[in-house]
PDB file of C-alpha atoms in Angstrom:
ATOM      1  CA  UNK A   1      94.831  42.776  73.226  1.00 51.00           C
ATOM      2  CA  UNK A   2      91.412  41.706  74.827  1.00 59.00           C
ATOM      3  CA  UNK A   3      88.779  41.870  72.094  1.00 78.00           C
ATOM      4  CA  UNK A   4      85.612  43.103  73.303  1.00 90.00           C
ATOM      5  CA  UNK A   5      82.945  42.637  70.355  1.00 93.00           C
ATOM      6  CA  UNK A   6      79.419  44.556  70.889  1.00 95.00           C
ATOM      7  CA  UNK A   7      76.434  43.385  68.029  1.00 95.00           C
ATOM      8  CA  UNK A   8      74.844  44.904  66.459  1.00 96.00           C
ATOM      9  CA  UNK A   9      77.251  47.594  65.037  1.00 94.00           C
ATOM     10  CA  UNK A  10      74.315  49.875  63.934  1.00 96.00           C
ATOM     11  CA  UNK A  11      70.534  49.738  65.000  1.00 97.00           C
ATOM     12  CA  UNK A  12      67.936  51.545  63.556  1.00 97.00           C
ATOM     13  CA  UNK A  13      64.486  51.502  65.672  1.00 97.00           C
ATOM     14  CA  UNK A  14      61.097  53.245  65.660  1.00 97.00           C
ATOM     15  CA  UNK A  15      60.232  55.117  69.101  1.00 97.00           C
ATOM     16  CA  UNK A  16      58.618  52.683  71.640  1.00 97.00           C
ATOM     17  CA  UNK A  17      60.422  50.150  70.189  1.00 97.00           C
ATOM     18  CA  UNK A  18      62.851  47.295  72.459  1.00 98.00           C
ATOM     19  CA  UNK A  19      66.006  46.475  71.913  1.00 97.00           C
ATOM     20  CA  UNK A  20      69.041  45.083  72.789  1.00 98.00           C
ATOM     21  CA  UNK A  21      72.722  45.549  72.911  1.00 98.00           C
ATOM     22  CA  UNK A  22      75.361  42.822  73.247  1.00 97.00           C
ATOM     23  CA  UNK A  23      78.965  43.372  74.727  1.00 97.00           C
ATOM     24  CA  UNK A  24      80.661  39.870  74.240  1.00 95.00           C
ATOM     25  CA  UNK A  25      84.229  38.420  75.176  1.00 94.00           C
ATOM     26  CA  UNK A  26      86.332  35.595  75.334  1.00 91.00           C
ATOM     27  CA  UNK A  27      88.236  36.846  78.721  1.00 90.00           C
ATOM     28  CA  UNK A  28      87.049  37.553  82.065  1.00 92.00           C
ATOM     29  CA  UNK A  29      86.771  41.122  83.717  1.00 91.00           C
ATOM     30  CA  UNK A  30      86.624  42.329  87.093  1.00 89.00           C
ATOM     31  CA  UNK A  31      84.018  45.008  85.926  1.00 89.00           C
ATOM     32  CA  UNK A  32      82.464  46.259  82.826  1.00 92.00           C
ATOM     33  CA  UNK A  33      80.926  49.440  82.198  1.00 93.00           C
ATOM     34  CA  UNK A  34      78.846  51.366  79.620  1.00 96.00           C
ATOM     35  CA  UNK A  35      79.119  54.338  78.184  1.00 96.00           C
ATOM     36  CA  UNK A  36      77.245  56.302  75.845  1.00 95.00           C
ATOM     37  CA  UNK A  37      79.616  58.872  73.894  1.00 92.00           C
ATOM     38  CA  UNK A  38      78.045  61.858  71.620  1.00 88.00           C
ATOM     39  CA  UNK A  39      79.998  62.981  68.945  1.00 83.00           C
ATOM     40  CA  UNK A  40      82.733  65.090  69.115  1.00 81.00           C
ATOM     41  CA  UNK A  41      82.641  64.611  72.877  1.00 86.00           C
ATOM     42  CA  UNK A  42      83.932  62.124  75.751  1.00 89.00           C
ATOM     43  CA  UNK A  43      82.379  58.630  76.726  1.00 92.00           C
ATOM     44  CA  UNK A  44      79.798  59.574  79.688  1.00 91.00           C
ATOM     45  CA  UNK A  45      79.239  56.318  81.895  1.00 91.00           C
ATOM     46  CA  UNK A  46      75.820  55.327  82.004  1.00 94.00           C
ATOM     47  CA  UNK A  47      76.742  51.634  84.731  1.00 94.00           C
ATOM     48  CA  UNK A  48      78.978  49.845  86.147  1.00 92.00           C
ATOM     49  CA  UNK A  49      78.487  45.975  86.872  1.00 93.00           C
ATOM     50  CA  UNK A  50      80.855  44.286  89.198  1.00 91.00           C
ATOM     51  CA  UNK A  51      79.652  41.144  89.624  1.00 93.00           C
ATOM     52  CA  UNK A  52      78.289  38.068  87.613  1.00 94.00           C
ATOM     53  CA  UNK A  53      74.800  38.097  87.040  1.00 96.00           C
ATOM     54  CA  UNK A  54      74.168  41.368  88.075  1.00 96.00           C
ATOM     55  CA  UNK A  55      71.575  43.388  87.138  1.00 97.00           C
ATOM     56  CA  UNK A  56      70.999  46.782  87.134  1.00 97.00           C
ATOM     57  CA  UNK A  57      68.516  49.459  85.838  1.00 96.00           C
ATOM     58  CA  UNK A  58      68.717  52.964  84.885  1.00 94.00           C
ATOM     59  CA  UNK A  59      65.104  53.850  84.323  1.00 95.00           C
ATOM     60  CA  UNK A  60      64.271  52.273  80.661  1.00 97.00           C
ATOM     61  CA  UNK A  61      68.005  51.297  80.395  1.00 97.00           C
ATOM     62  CA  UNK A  62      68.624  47.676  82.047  1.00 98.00           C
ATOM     63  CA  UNK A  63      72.187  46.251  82.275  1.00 97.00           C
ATOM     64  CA  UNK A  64      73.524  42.631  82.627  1.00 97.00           C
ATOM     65  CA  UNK A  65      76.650  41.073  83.920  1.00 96.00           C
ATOM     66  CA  UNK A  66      77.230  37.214  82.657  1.00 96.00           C
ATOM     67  CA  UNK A  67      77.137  34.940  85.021  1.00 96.00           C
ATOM     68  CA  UNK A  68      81.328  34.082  83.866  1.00 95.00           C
ATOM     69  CA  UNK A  69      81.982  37.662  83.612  1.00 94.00           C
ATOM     70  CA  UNK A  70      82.576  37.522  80.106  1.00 94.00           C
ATOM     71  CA  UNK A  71      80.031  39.469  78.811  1.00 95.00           C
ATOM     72  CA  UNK A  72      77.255  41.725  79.112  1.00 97.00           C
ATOM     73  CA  UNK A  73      73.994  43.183  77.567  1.00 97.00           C
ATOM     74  CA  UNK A  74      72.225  46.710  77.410  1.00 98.00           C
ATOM     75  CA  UNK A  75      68.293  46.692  77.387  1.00 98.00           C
ATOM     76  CA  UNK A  76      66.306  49.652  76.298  1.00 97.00           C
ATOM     77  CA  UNK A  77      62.859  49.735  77.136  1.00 97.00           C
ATOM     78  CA  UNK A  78      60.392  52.168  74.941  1.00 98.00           C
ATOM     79  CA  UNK A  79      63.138  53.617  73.257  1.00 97.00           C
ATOM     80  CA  UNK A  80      63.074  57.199  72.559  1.00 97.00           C
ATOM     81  CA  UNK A  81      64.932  59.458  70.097  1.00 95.00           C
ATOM     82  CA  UNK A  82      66.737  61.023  72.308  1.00 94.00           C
ATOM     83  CA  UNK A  83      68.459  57.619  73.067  1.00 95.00           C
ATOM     84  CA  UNK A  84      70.297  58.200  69.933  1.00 95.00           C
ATOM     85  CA  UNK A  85      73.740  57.660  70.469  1.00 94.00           C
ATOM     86  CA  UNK A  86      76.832  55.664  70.711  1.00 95.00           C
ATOM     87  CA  UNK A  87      76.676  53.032  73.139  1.00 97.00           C
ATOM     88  CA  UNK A  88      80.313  51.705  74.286  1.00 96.00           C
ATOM     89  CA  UNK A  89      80.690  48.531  76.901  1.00 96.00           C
ATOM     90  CA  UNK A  90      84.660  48.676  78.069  1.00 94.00           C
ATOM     91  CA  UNK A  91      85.607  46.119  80.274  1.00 91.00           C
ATOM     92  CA  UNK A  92      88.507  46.219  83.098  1.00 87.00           C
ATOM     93  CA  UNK A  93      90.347  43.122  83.769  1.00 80.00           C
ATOM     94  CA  UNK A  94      92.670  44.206  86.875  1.00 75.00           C
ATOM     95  CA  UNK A  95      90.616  47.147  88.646  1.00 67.00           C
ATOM     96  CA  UNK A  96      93.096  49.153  87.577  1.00 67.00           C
ATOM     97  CA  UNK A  97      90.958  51.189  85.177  1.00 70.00           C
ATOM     98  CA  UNK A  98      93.318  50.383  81.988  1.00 83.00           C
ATOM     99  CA  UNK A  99      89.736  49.856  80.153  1.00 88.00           C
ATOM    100  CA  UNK A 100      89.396  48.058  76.683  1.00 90.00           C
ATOM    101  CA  UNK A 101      86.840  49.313  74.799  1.00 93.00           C
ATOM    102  CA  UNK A 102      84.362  47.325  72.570  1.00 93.00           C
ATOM    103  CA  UNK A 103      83.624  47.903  69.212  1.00 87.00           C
ATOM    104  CA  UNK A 104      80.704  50.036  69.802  1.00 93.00           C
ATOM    105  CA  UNK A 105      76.679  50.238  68.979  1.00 96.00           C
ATOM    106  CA  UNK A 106      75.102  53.119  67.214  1.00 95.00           C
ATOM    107  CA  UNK A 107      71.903  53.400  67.936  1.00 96.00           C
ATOM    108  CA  UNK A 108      69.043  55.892  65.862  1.00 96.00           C
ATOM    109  CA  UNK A 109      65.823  55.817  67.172  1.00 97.00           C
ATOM    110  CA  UNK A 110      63.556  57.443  64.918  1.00 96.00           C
ATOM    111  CA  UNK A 111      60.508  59.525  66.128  1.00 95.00           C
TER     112      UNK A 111
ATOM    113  CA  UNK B   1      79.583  69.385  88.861  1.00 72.00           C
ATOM    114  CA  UNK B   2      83.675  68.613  88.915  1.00 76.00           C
ATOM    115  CA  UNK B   3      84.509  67.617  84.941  1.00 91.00           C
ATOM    116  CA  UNK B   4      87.916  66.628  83.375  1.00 95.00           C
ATOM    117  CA  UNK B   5      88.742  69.783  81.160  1.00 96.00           C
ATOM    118  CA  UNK B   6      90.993  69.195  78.141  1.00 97.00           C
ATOM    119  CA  UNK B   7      93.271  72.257  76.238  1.00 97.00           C
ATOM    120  CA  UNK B   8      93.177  72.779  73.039  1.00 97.00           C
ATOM    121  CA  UNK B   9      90.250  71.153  71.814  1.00 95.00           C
ATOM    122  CA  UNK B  10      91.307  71.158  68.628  1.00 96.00           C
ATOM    123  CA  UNK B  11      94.944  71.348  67.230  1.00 97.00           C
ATOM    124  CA  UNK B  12      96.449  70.819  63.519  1.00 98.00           C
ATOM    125  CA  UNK B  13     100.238  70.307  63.825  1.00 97.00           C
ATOM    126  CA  UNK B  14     102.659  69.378  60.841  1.00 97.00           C
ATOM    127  CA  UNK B  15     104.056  65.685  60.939  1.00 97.00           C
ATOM    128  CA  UNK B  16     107.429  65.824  62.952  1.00 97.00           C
ATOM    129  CA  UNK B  17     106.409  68.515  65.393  1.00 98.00           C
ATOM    130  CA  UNK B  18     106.151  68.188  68.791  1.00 98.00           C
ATOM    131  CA  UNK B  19     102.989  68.275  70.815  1.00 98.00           C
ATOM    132  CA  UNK B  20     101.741  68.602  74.429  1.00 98.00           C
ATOM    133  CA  UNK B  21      98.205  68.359  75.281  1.00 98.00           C
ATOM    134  CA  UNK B  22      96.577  69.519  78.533  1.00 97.00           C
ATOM    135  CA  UNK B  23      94.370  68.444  81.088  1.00 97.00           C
ATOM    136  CA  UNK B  24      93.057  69.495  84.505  1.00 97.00           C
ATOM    137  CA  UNK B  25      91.846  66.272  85.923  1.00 96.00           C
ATOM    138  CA  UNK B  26      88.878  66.533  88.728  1.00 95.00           C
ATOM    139  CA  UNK B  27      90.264  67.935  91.434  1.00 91.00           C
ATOM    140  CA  UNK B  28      90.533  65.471  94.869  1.00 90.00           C
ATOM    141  CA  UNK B  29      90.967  62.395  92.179  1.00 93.00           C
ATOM    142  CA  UNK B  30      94.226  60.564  92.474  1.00 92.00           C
ATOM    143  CA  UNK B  31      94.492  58.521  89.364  1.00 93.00           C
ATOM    144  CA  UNK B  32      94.783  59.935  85.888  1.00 95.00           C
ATOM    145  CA  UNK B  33      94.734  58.652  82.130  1.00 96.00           C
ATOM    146  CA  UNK B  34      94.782  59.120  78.991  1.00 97.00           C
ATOM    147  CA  UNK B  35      93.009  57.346  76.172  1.00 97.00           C
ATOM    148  CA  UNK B  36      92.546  58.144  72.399  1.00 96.00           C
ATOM    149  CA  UNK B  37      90.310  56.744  69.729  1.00 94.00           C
ATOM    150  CA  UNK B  38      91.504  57.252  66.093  1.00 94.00           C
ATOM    151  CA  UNK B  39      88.694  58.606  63.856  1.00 90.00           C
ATOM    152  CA  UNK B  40      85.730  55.581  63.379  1.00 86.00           C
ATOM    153  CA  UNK B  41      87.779  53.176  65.649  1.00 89.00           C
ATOM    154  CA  UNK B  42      87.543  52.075  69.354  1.00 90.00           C
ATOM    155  CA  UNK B  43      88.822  53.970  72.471  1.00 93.00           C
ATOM    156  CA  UNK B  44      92.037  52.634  73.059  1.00 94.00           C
ATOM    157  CA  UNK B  45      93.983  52.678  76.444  1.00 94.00           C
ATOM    158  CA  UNK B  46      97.301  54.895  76.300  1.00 96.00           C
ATOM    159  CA  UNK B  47      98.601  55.299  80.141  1.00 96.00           C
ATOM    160  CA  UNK B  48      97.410  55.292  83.554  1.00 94.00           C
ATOM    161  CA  UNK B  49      99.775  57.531  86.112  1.00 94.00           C
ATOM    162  CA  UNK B  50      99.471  57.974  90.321  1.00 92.00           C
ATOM    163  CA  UNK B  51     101.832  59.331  92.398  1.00 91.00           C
ATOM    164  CA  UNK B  52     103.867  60.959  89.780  1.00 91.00           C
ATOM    165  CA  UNK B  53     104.794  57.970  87.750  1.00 93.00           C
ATOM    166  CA  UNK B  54     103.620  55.723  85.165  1.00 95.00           C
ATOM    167  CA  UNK B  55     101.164  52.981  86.110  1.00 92.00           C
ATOM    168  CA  UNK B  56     100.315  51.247  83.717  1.00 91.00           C
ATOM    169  CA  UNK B  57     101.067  52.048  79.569  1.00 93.00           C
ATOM    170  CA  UNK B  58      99.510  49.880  76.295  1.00 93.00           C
ATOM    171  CA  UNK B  59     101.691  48.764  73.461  1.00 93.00           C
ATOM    172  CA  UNK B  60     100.977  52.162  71.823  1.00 95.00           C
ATOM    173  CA  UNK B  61     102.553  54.051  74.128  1.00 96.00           C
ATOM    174  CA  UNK B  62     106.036  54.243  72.952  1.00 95.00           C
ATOM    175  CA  UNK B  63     109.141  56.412  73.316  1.00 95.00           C
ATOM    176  CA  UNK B  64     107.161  59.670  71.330  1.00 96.00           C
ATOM    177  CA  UNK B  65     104.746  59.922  74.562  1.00 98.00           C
ATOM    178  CA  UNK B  66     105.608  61.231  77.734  1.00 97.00           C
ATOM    179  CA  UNK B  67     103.137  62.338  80.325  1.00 97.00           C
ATOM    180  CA  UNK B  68     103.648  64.687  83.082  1.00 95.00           C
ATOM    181  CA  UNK B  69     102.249  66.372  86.224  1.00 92.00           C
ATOM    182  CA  UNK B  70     104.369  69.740  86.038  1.00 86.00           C
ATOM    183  CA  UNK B  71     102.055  71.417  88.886  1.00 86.00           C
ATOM    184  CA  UNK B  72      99.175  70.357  91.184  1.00 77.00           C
ATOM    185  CA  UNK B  73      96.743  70.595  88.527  1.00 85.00           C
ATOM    186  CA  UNK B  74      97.554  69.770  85.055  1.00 92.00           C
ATOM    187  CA  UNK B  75      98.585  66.939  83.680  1.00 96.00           C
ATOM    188  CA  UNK B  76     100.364  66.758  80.286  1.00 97.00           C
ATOM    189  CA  UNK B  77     100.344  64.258  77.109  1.00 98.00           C
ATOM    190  CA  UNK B  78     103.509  65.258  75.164  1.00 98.00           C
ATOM    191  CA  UNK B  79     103.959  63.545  71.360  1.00 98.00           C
ATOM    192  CA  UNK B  80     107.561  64.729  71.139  1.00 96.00           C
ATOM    193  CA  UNK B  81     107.894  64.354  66.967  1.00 95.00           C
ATOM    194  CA  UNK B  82     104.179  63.810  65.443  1.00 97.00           C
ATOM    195  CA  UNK B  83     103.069  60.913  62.717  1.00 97.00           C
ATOM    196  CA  UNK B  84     100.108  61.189  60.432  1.00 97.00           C
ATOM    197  CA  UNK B  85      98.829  58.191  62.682  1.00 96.00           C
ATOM    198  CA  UNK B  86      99.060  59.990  65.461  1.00 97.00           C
ATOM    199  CA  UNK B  87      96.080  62.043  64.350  1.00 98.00           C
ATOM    200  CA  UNK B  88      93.286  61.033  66.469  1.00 97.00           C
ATOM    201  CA  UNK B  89      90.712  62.250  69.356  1.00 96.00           C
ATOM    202  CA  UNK B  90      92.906  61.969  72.626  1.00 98.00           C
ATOM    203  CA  UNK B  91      90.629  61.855  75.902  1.00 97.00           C
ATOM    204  CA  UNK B  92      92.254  62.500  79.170  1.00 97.00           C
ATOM    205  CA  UNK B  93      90.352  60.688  82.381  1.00 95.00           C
ATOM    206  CA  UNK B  94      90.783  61.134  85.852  1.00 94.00           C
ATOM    207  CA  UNK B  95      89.638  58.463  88.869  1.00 91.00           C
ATOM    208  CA  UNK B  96      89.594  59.002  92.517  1.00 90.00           C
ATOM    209  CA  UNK B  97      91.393  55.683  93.419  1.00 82.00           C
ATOM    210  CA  UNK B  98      92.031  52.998  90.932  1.00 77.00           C
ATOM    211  CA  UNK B  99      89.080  51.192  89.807  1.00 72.00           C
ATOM    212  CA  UNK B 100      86.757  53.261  90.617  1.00 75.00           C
ATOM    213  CA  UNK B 101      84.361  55.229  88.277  1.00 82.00           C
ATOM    214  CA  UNK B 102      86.533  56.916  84.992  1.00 88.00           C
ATOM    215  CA  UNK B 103      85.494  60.297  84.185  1.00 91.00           C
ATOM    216  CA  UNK B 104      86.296  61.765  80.743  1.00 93.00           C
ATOM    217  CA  UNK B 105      87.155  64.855  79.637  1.00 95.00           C
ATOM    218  CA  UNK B 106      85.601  65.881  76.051  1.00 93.00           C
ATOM    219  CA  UNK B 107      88.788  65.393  74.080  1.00 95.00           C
ATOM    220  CA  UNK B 108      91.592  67.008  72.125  1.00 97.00           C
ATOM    221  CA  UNK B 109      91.491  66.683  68.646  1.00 97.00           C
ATOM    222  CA  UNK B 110      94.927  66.493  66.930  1.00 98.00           C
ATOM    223  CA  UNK B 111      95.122  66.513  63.368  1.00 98.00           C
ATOM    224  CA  UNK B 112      98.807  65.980  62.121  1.00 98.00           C
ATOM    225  CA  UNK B 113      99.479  66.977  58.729  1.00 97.00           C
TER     226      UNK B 113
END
């Protein structure tokens, strides 16, 4: 099993606030993506990053891709309350979609 | 905009029982999985399936699941005699070719009792 470990587990910020998610492993994928997931309900992808170093934006959201491919980190910019949420990285080591999942971030952002 | 729908979204089933959960994956998408994530733990991988047969399956995936495609729409997760560990959030997905962007249906809930 291919451990996928995301810090902090919880995060609790005032609006406007920065922050930052981590998504860190020991192996190598071919992708990894993000994924917010609401309670109750399925993970919604927010990115994909492909290759290392990559970096990609989502309006306030930026996304990295390690330079080994190994891990990756979620940037929020300004955050707002309605970024509340659970914030899942899931990496996939063949392209095959078989996706392991990390650990998770919940994140409260608190008007 | 196409979506993954799952049936039921909620079921409670006594332990020993067999179950089948439904889904119609998006419609032109070729590739289709299904994932669950017991209650305050990770998503966990369960099987991938294409052209009427098992891709890929995790360690978890034993000889109580089967999965099926009975018609051109649905695809099926069947528990054939329930566990109280079974009792989780199961999420079916659906892909247009392998490795390309997951979509996920909003879940099944199974409680076994």
């Amino acid at each position: 099993t291919q451990l996928l470990e995301q810090s902090p587990q919880f995060l609790s910020i005032q609006e406007g606030e920065n922050l930052t998610v981590y998504c860190n492993s020991s192996s190598v994928f071919s992708s990894l993506q993000w994924y917010r997931q609401e309670p109750g309900e399925g993970p919604v992808l927010l990115v994909t990053v492909v290759t290392g170093g990559e970096v990609k934006k989502l309006k306030r959201l930026t996304f990295q891709f390690g330079d080994a491919r190994k891990d990756s980190s979620l940037h929020i910019t300004a955050a707002q309350p309605g970024d509340t949420g659970l914030y899942l990285c899931a990496g996939d080591q063949t392209g095959a979609n078989n996706l392991f999942f990390g650990t998770g971030t919940r994140l409260t952002v608190i008007p | 905009e196409p979506e993954v729908t799952q049936t039921p979204s909620h079921q409670v089933t006594q332990m020993g029982q067999e179950v089948i959960l439904r889904c119609v994956p998006i419609s032109n998408h070729l590739y289709f999985y299904w994932y669950r994530q017991i209650l305050g733990q990770k998503v966990e991988f369960l099987v991938s399936f294409y052209n009427n047969e098992i891709s890929e399956k995790s360690e978890i995936f034993d000889d109580q699941f089967s999965v099926e495609r009975p018609d051109g729409s649905n695809f099926t997760l069947k528990i054939r005699s329930t566990k109280l560990e079974d009792s989780a959030m199961y999420f079916c997905a659906s892909s247009v070719l392998s490795g390309n962007t997951i979509y996920f249906g909003e879940g099944s809930w199974l409680t076994v009792v």
